[in-house]
Short mmCIF file of C-alpha atoms and ligand atoms in Angstrom, two decimals:
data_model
loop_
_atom_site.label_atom_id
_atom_site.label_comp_id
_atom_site.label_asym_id
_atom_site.label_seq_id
_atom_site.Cartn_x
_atom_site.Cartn_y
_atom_site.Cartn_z
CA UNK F 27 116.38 -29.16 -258.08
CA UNK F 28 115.04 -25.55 -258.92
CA UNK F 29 113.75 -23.94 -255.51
CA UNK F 30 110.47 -22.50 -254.87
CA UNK F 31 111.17 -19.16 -256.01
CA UNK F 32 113.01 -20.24 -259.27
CA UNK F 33 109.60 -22.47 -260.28
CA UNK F 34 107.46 -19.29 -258.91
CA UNK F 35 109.43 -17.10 -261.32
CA UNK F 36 109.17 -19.55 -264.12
CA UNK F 37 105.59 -19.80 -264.06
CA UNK F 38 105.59 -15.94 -265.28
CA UNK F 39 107.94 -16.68 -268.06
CA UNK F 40 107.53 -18.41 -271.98
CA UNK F 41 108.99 -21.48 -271.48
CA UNK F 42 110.66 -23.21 -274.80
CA UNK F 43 112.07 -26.03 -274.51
CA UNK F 44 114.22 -28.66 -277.02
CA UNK F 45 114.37 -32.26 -276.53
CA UNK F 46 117.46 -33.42 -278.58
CA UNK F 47 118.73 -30.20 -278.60
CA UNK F 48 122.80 -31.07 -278.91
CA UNK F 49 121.82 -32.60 -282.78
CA UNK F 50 122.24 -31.06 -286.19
CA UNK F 51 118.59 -29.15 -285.74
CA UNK F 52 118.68 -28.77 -282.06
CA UNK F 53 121.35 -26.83 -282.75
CA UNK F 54 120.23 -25.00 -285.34
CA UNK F 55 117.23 -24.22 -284.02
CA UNK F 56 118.35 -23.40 -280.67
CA UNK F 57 120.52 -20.54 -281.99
CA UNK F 58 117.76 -19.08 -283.90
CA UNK F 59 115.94 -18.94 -280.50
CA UNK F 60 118.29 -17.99 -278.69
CA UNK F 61 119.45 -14.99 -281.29
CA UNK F 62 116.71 -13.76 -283.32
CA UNK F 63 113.39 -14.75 -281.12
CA UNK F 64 113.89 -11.01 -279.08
CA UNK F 65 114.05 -9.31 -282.68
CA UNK F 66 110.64 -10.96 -283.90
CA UNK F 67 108.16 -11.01 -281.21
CA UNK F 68 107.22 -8.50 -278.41
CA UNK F 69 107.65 -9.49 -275.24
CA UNK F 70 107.40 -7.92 -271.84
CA UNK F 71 107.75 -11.45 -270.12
CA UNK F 72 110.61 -13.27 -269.77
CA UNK F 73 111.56 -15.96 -272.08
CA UNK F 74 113.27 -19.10 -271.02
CA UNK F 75 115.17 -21.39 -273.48
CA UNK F 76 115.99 -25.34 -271.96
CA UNK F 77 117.58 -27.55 -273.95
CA UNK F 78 117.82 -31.26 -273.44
CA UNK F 79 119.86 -33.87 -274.69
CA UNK F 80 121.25 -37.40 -273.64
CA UNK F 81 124.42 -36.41 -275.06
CA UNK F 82 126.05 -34.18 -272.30
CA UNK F 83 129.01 -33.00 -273.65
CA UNK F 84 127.66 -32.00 -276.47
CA UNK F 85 124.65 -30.46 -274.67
CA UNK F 86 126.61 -28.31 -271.96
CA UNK F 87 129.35 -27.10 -274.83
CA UNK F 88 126.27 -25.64 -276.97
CA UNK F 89 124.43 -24.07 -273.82
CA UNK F 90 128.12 -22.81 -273.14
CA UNK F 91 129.00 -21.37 -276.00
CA UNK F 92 124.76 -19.62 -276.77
CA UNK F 93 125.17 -18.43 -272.99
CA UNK F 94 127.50 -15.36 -274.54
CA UNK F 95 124.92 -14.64 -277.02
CA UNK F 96 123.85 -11.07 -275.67
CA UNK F 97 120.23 -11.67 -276.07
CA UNK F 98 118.00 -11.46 -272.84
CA UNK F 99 116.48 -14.79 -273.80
CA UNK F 100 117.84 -17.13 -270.89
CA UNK F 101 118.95 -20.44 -271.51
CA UNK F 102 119.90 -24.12 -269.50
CA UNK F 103 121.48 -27.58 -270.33
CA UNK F 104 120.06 -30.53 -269.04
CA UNK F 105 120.96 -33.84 -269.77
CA UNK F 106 120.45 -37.59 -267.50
CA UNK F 107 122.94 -37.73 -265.15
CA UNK F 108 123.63 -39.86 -261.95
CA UNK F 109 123.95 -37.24 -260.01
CA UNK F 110 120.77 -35.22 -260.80
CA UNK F 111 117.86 -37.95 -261.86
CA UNK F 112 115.13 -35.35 -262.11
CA UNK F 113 117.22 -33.68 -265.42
CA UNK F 114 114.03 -33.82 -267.13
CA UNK F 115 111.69 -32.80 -264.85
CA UNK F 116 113.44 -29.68 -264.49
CA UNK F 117 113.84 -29.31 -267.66
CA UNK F 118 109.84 -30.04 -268.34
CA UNK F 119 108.34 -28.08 -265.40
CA UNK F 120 106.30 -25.76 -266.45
CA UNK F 121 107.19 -25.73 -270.11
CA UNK F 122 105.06 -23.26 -272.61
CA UNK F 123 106.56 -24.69 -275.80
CA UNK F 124 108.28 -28.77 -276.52
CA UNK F 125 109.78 -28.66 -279.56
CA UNK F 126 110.94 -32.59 -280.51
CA UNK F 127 114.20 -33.33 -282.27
CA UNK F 128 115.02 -36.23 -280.45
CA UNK F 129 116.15 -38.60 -282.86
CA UNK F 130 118.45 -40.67 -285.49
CA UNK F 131 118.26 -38.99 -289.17
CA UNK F 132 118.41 -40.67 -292.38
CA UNK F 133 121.75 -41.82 -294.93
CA UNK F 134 122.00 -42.24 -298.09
CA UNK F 135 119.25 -45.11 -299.28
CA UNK F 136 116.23 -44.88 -296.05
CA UNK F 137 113.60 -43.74 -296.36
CA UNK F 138 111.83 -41.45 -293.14
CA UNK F 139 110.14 -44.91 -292.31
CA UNK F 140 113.46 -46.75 -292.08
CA UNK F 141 113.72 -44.66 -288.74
CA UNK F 142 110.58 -45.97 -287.25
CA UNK F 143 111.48 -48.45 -284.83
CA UNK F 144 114.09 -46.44 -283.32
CA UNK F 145 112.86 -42.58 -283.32
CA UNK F 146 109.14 -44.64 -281.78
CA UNK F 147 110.98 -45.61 -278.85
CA UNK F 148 112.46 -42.42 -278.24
CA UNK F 149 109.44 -40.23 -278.69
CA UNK F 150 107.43 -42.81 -276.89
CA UNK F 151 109.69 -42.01 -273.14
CA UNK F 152 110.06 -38.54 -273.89
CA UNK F 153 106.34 -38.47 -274.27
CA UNK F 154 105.96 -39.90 -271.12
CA UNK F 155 108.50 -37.72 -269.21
CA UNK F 156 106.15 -34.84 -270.81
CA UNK F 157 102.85 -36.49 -269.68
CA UNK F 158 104.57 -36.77 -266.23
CA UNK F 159 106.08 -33.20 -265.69
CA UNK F 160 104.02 -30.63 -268.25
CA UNK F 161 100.52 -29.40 -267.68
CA UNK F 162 99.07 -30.80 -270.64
CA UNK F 163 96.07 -28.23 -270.25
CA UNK F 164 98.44 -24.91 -271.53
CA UNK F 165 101.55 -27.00 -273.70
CA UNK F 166 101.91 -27.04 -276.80
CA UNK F 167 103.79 -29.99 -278.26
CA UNK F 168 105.67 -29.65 -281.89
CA UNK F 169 107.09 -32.57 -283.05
CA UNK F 170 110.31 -32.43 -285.34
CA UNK F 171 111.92 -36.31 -285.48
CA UNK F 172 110.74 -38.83 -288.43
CA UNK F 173 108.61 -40.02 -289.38
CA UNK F 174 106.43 -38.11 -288.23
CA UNK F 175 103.07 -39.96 -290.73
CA UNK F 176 103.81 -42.25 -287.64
CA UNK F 177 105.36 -41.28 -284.81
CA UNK F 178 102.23 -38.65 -284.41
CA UNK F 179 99.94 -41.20 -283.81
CA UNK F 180 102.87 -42.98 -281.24
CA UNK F 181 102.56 -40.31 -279.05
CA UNK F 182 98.99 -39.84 -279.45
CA UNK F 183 98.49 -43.37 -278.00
CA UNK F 184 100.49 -43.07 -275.06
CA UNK F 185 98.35 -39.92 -273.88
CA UNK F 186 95.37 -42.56 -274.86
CA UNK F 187 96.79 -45.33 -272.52
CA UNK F 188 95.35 -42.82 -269.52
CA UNK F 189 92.05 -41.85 -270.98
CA UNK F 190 91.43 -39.01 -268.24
CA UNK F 191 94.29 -37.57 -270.47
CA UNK F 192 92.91 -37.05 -273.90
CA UNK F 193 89.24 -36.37 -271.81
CA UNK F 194 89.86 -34.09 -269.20
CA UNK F 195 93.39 -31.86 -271.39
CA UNK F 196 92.08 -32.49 -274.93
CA UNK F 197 95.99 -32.69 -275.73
CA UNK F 198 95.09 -33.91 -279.20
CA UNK F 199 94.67 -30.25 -280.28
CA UNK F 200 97.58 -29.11 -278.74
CA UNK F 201 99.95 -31.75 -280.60
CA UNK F 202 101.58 -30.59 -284.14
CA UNK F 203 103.89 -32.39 -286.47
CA UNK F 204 105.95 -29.74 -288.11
CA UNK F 205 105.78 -30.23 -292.03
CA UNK F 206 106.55 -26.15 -292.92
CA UNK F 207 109.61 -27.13 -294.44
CA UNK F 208 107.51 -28.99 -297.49
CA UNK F 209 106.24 -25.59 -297.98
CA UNK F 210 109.45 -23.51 -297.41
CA UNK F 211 110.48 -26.20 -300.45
CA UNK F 212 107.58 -25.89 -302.55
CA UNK F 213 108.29 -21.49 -302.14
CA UNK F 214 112.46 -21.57 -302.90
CA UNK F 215 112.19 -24.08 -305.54
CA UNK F 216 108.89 -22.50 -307.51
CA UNK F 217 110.80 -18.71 -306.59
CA UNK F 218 114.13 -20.51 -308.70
CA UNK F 219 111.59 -21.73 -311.32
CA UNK F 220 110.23 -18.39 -312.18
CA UNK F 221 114.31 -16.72 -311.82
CA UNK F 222 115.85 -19.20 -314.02
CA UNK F 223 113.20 -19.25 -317.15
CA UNK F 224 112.55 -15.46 -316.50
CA UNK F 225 108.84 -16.10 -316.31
CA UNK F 226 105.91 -13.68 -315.28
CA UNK F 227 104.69 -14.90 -311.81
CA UNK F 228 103.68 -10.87 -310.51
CA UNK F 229 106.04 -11.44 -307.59
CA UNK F 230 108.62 -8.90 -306.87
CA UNK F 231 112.03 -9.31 -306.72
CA UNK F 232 112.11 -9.33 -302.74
CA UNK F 233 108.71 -10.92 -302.32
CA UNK F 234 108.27 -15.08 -301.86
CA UNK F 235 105.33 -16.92 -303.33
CA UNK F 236 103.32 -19.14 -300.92
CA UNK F 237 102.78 -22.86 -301.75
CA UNK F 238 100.45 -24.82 -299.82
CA UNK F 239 101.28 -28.18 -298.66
CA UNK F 240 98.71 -30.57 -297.23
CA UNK F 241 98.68 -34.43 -296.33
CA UNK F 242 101.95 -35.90 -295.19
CA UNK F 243 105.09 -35.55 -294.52
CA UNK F 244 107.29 -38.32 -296.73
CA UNK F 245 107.16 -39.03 -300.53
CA UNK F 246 104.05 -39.40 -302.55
CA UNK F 247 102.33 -38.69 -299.13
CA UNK F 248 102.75 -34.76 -299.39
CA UNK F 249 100.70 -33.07 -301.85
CA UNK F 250 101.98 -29.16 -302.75
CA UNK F 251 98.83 -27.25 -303.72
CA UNK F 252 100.71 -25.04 -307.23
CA UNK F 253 96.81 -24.58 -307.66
CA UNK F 254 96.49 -22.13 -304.86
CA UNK F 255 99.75 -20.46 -305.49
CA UNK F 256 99.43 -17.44 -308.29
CA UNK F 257 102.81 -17.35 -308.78
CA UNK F 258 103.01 -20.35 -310.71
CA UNK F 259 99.96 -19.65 -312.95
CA UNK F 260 102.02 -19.13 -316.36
CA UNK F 261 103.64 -22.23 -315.44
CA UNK F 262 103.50 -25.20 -317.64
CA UNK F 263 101.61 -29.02 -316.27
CA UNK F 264 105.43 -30.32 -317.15
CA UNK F 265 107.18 -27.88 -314.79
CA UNK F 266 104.45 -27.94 -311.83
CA UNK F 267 104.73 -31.82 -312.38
CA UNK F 268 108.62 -31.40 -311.76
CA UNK F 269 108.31 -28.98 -308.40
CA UNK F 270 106.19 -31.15 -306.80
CA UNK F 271 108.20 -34.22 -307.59
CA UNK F 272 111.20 -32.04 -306.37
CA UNK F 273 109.03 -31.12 -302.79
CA UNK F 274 108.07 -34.35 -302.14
CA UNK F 275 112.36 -35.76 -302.52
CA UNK F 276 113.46 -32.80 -301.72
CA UNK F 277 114.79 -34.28 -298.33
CA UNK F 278 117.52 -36.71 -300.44
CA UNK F 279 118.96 -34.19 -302.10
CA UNK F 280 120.35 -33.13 -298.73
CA UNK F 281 120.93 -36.84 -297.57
CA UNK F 282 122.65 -37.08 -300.72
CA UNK F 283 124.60 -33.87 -300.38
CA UNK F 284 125.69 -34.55 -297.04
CA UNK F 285 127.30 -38.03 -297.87
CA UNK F 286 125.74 -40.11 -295.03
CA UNK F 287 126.28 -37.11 -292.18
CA UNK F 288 122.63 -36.83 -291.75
CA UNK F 289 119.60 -35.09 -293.14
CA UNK F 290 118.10 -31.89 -293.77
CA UNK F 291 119.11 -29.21 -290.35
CA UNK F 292 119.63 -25.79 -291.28
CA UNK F 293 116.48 -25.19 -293.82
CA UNK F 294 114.38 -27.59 -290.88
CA UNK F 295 115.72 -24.81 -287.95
CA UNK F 296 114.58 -21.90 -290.60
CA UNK F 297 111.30 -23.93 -290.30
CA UNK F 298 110.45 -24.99 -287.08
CA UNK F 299 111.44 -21.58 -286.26
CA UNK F 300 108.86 -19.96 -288.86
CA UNK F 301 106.11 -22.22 -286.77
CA UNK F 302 107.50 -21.44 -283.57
CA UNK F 303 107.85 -17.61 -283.78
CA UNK F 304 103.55 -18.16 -284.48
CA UNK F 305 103.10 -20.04 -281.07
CA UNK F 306 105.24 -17.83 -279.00
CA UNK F 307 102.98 -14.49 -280.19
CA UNK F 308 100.13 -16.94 -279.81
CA UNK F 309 101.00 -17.41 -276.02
CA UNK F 310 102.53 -14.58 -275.73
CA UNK F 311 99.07 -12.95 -276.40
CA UNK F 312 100.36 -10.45 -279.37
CA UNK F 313 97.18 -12.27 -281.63
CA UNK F 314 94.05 -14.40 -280.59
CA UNK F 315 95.05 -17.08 -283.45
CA UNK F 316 96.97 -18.25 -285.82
CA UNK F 317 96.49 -20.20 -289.00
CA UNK F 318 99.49 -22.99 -289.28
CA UNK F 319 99.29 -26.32 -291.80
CA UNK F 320 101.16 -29.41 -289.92
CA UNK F 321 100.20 -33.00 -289.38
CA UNK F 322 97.37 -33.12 -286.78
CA UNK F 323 94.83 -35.13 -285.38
CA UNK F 324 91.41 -35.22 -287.02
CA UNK F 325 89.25 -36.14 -283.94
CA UNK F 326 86.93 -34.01 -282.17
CA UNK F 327 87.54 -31.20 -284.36
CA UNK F 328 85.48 -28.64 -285.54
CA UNK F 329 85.11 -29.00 -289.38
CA UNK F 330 83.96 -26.30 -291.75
CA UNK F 331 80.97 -26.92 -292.99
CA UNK F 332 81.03 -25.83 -296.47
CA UNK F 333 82.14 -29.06 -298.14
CA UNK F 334 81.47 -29.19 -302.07
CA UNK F 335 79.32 -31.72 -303.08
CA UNK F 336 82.27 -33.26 -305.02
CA UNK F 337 84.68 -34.00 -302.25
CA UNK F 338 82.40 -35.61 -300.14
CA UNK F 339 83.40 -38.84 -300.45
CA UNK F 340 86.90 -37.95 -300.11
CA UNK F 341 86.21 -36.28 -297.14
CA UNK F 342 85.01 -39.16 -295.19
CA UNK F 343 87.90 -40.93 -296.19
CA UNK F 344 89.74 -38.46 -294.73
CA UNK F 345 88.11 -38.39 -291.78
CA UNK F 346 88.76 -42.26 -291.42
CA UNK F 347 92.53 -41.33 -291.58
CA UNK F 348 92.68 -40.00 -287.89
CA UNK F 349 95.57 -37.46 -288.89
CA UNK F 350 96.39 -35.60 -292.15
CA UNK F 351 98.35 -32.28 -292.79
CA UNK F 352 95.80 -29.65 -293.48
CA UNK F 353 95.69 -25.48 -291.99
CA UNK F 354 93.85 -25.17 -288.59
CA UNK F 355 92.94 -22.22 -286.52
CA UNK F 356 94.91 -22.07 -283.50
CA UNK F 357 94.02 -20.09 -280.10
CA UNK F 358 95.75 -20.37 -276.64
CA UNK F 359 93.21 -23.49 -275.89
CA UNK F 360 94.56 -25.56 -279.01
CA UNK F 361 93.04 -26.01 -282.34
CA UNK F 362 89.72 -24.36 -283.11
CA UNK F 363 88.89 -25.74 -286.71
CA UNK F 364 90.10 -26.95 -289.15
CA UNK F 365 89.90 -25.34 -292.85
CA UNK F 366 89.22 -28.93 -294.85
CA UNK F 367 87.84 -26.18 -297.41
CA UNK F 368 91.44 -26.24 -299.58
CA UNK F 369 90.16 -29.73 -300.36
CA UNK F 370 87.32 -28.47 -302.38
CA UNK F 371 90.10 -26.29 -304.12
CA UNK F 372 92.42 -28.60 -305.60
CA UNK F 373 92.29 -29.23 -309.25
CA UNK F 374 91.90 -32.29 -310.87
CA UNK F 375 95.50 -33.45 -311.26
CA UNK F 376 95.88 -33.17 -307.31
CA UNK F 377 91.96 -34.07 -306.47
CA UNK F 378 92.69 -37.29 -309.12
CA UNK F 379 96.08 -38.19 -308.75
CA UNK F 380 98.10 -37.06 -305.58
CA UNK F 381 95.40 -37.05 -303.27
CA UNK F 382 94.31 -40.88 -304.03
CA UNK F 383 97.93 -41.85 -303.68
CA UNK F 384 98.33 -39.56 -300.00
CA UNK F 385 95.73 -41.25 -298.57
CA UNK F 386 96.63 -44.81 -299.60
CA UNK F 387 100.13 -44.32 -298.03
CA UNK F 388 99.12 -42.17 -295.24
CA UNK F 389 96.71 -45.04 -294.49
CA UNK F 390 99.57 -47.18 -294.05
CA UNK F 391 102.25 -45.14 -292.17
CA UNK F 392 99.92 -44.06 -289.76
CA UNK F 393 98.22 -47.80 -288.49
CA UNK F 394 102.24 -48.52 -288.25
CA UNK F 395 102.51 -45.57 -285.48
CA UNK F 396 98.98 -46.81 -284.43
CA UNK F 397 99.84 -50.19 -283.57
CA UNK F 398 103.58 -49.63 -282.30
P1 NAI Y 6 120.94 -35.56 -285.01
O1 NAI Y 6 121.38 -36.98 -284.91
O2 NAI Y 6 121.93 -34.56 -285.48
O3 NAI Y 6 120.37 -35.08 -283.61
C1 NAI Y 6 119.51 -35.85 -282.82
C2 NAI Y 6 119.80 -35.53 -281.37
O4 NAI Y 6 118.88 -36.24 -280.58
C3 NAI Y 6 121.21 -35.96 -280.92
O5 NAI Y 6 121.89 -34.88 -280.32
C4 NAI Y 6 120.95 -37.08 -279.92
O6 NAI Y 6 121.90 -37.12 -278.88
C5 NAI Y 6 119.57 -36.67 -279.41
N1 NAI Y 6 118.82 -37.76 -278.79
C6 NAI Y 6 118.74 -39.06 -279.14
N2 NAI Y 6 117.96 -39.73 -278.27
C7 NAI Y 6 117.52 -38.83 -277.37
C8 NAI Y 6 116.69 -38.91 -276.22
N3 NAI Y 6 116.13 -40.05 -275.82
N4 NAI Y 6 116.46 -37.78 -275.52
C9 NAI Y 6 117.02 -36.61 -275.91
N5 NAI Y 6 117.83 -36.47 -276.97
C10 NAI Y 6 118.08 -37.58 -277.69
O7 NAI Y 6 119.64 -35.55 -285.97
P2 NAI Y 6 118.99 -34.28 -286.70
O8 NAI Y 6 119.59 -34.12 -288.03
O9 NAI Y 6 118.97 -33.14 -285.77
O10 NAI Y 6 117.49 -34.83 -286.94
C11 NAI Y 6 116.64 -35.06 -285.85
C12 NAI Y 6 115.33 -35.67 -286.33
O11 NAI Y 6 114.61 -34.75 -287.14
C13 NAI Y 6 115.51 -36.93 -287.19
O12 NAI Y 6 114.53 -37.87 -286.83
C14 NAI Y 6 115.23 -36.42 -288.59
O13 NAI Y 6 114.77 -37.43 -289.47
C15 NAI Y 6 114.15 -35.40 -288.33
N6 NAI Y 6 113.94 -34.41 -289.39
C16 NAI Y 6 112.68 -33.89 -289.50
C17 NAI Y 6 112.39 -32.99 -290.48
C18 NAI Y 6 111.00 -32.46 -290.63
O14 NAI Y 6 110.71 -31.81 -291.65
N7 NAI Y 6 110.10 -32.65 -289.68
C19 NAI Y 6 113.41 -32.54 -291.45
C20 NAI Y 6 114.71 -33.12 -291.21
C21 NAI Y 6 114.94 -34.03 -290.22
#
């Protein structure tokens, strides 16, 4: 049990935690924390990493082993143990950043809603642990484990089983699914594209081409945006048609790959770190925003007003979904709006054909999370 001092002294400091922190992204991620976060922000305060995990062993041979990293980020292990039952509370208290691994992955065959059932139940206590110790007025809560279509909305209805929660915290704008790596996909796969055929995409050599990905995060729910990407003007309908294909099964290639040893870790760390390194300057107060596309809540959210005419319709449906992956405007008090405008963007084979499909699927996953 940290002493008076040591929780005076952590209220001063950036808090990150990891819950599931021992696994193939905890890991991952952890290190890139742990070893690159002092290179890419500026920070006077200090900056705390704890990582979690029910597997001890594991857990305290990682924090171990990071512990002679000679960075001046500091770090803990925490795991449930007889001997100290408030692991998690320590672990929790006063917390800036939750980032969510916790989790089985997929083999060969599932899909991300094979995991359901299991990944629900562990979200669902780790949500409560973080309703318990965090002060849901200042977290931020990023959520890593599949799938997240549904496991979103799971935690969203436990902070809804104590309404003075979502009233008096409004922690429905401070909870993100991460979905970056669809977009880290959609900008290595379309950068190969233009190497291998040698086409003109006015990139140079060094530079990476942004693809937009809004919707979901699993199969025909995610919907890359080529449209909005320049690079992939001089592109053909077949080829477009066969990157986003390759974003949206991207995530078996790797199952595949790794032969029933799990899922996609090392590009999902390069992600979740992307996202993170954005909410650390956020709190950190080096900008008063950030833009960031992941799978949020659409309630009691600003919307931008300037909705074609054409997309109406769509819109509303939408807004019946309750979440969808879509850019938002972040500040320190959660999200400020959210830009439905790249909607009114889309052309007509992802207005017409992928969106339809999203939002028929989405539909489903998320009343699954919504009734678990
Ligand atoms: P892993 O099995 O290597 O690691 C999961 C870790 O969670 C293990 O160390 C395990 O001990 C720990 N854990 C299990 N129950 C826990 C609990 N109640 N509290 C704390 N820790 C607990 O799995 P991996 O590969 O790291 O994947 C983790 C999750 O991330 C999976 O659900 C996977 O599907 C998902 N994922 C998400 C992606 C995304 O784009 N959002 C991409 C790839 C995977």
């Amino acid at each position: 049990m940290p002493d008076a001092a040591v929780l005076e002294q952590e209220k001063d400091t950036v808090k990150i935690v990891v819950l599931g922190a021992a696994g193939g992204i905890g890991q991952s991620l952890s290190l890139l924390i742990k070893s690159q976060l002092y290179y890419v922000v500026r920070s006077n305060k200090r900056i705390h990493l704890a990582l979690y995990d029910i597997n001890r062993d594991a857990i305290s041979g990682v924090v171990a082993d990071m512990s002679h990293i000679d960075t001046p980020i500091t770090i803990s292990a925490h795991y449930p143990d007889e001997e100290n039952k408030e692991s998690l509370k320590d672990c929790l208290t006063n917390a800036s950043i939750v980032l969510i691994p916790a989790g089985v992955p997929r083999k060969p065959g599932m899909t991300r809603d094979d995991l359901f059932k299991v990944n629900a139940g562990i979200v669902s206590q780790l949500t409560d642990s973080i309703i318990k110790y965090c002060d849901l007025k200042k977290i931020f809560i990023l959520l890593i484990s599949n799938p997240i279509n549904s496991l979103i909305p799971v935690i969203m209805n436990r902070f809804k089983y104590n309404e003075s929660i979502t009233k008096d915290t409004n922690i429905e704008k401070r909870l993100f699914g991460i979905t970056t790596l669809d977009s880290t996909r959609g900008s290595i796969f379309l950068k190969d594209t233009i190497n291998n055929l040698k086409l003109t995409s006015g990139l140079q050599v060094m530079e990476m081409p942004h693809v937009p990905v809004i919707g979901g995060h699993s199969g025909d729910t995610i919907i890359p945006v080529f449209s909005q990407c320049s690079a992939a003007d001089n592109l053909s309908q077949d080829q477009i048609s066969n990157l986003i294909n390759r974003v949206q099964y991207g995530g078996d290639e790797i199952v595949l790959a790794k032969k029933g040893k799990g899922s996609a870790t090392l590009s999902m760390a390069h992600s979740s770190f992307k996202m993170l390194i954005k909410f650390v300057d956020l709190i950190l107060g080096n900008c008063n925003d950030l833009t960031i596309t992941s799978f949020i809540s659409l309630k009691n959210l600003n919307q931008d007003n300037e909705i074609a005419s054409g997309g109406k319709e769509l819109m509303s449906r939408i807004n019946n979904l309750n979440y969808f992956a879509i850019p938002a405007i972040v500040t320190i008090n959660g999200i400020k709006e959210i830009k439905f405008k790249i909607i009114d963007y889309l052309n007509y084979n992802e207005f017409n054909d992928l969106l339809p499909i999203c939002l028929k699927n989405l539909k489903t996953n998320i009343v699954t999370g919504e009734s678990f």
